[in-house]
mmCIF file of C-alpha atoms and ligand atoms in Angstrom:
data_model
loop_
_atom_site.group_PDB
_atom_site.id
_atom_site.type_symbol
_atom_site.label_atom_id
_atom_site.label_comp_id
_atom_site.label_asym_id
_atom_site.label_seq_id
_atom_site.Cartn_x
_atom_site.Cartn_y
_atom_site.Cartn_z
ATOM 1 C CA MET A 1 29.414 23.118 6.200
ATOM 2 C CA SER A 2 27.946 22.096 9.425
ATOM 3 C CA THR A 3 24.780 20.691 8.149
ATOM 4 C CA GLU A 4 26.501 17.237 7.344
ATOM 5 C CA SER A 5 26.719 16.441 11.103
ATOM 6 C CA PHE A 6 22.728 15.742 11.309
ATOM 7 C CA PRO A 7 22.212 12.600 9.421
ATOM 8 C CA THR A 8 18.858 12.432 10.661
ATOM 9 C CA ARG A 9 16.214 13.914 8.155
ATOM 10 C CA THR A 10 12.610 14.549 8.669
ATOM 11 C CA VAL A 11 10.424 13.508 5.943
ATOM 12 C CA LYS A 12 6.643 13.237 5.620
ATOM 13 C CA CYS A 13 4.918 10.238 7.182
ATOM 14 C CA PRO A 14 3.225 8.389 4.314
ATOM 15 C CA GLY A 15 0.757 7.398 7.228
ATOM 16 C CA CYS A 16 -0.254 10.374 8.975
ATOM 17 C CA CYS A 17 1.501 13.188 6.564
ATOM 18 C CA GLY A 18 3.255 14.273 9.735
ATOM 19 C CA PRO A 19 6.955 14.789 10.325
ATOM 20 C CA SER A 20 9.062 11.567 10.540
ATOM 21 C CA ALA A 21 12.384 11.043 11.467
ATOM 22 C CA TYR A 22 14.307 9.232 8.608
ATOM 23 C CA ALA A 23 17.108 7.781 10.489
ATOM 24 C CA PRO A 24 18.584 4.550 11.449
ATOM 25 C CA HIS A 25 17.246 4.840 14.902
ATOM 26 C CA ASN A 26 13.972 4.922 13.266
ATOM 27 C CA PRO A 27 13.080 1.280 12.083
ATOM 28 C CA TYR A 28 9.553 2.402 10.748
ATOM 29 C CA ARG A 29 10.807 5.010 8.271
ATOM 30 C CA PRO A 30 9.664 6.648 6.355
ATOM 31 C CA PHE A 31 6.794 6.153 8.663
ATOM 32 C CA CYS A 32 6.788 7.774 12.092
ATOM 33 C CA SER A 33 5.759 4.834 14.128
ATOM 34 C CA ALA A 34 4.795 1.409 13.889
ATOM 35 C CA ARG A 35 1.051 2.222 14.028
ATOM 36 C CA CYS A 36 1.478 4.130 10.658
ATOM 37 C CA LYS A 37 3.418 1.597 9.100
ATOM 38 C CA ASN A 38 1.113 -1.218 10.107
ATOM 39 C CA ASN A 39 -1.912 0.887 9.246
ATOM 40 C CA ASP A 40 -0.499 1.593 5.580
ATOM 41 C CA PHE A 41 0.364 -1.866 5.015
ATOM 42 C CA GLY A 42 -2.973 -3.099 6.193
ATOM 43 C CA ALA A 43 -4.727 -0.945 3.664
ATOM 44 C CA TRP A 44 -2.175 -1.795 0.965
ATOM 45 C CA ALA A 45 -2.896 -5.605 1.688
ATOM 46 C CA SER A 46 -6.635 -5.391 1.818
ATOM 47 C CA GLU A 47 -6.700 -3.360 -1.507
ATOM 48 C CA ARG A 48 -4.500 -5.636 -3.089
ATOM 49 C CA TYR A 49 -6.378 -8.671 -1.819
ATOM 50 C CA ALA A 50 -9.708 -6.988 -3.054
ATOM 51 C CA VAL A 51 -8.149 -6.867 -6.929
ATOM 52 C CA ALA A 52 -6.923 -10.423 -6.812
ATOM 53 C CA ALA A 53 -10.340 -11.602 -5.557
ATOM 54 C CA LYS A 54 -12.346 -9.938 -8.052
ATOM 55 C CA PRO A 55 -14.943 -12.238 -9.428
ATOM 56 C CA GLU A 56 -14.633 -13.984 -13.113
ATOM 57 C CA PRO A 57 -17.187 -13.151 -15.466
ATOM 58 C CA GLU A 58 -16.202 -15.813 -17.843
ATOM 59 C CA ASP A 59 -17.836 -18.184 -15.645
ATOM 60 C CA ASP A 60 -21.367 -16.896 -16.707
ATOM 61 C CA PRO A 61 -23.141 -19.505 -18.335
ATOM 62 C CA GLU A 62 -25.577 -16.880 -19.979
ATOM 63 C CA GLU A 63 -22.995 -15.088 -21.674
ATOM 64 C CA GLN A 64 -22.350 -18.062 -24.256
ATOM 65 C CA ALA A 65 -25.860 -19.473 -24.764
ATOM 66 C CA PRO A 66 -25.934 -20.800 -28.163
ATOM 67 C CA GLY A 67 -29.724 -21.111 -28.880
ATOM 68 C CA ALA A 68 -30.507 -17.750 -27.286
ATOM 69 C CA ARG A 69 -31.243 -16.283 -30.645
ATOM 70 C CA HIS A 70 -32.424 -19.262 -32.529
HETATM 71 ZN ZN1 ZN B 1 2.896 8.623 11.113
#
């Protein structure tokens, strides 16, 4: 029952898949460092931006041409 005296847990860093200290002294948890945290956030933000910035096909005039088959 001495394991409770170690609040620091080691988790897998989502950024580099390396060991990361999941503890109050690590402000970047679950990442191991600010670099990994920023890197992951940047990728996530850019991916989200790409999805949000997709073109709208409803604006295509050829899609609703009334006399195309007349
Ligand atoms: Zn890392």
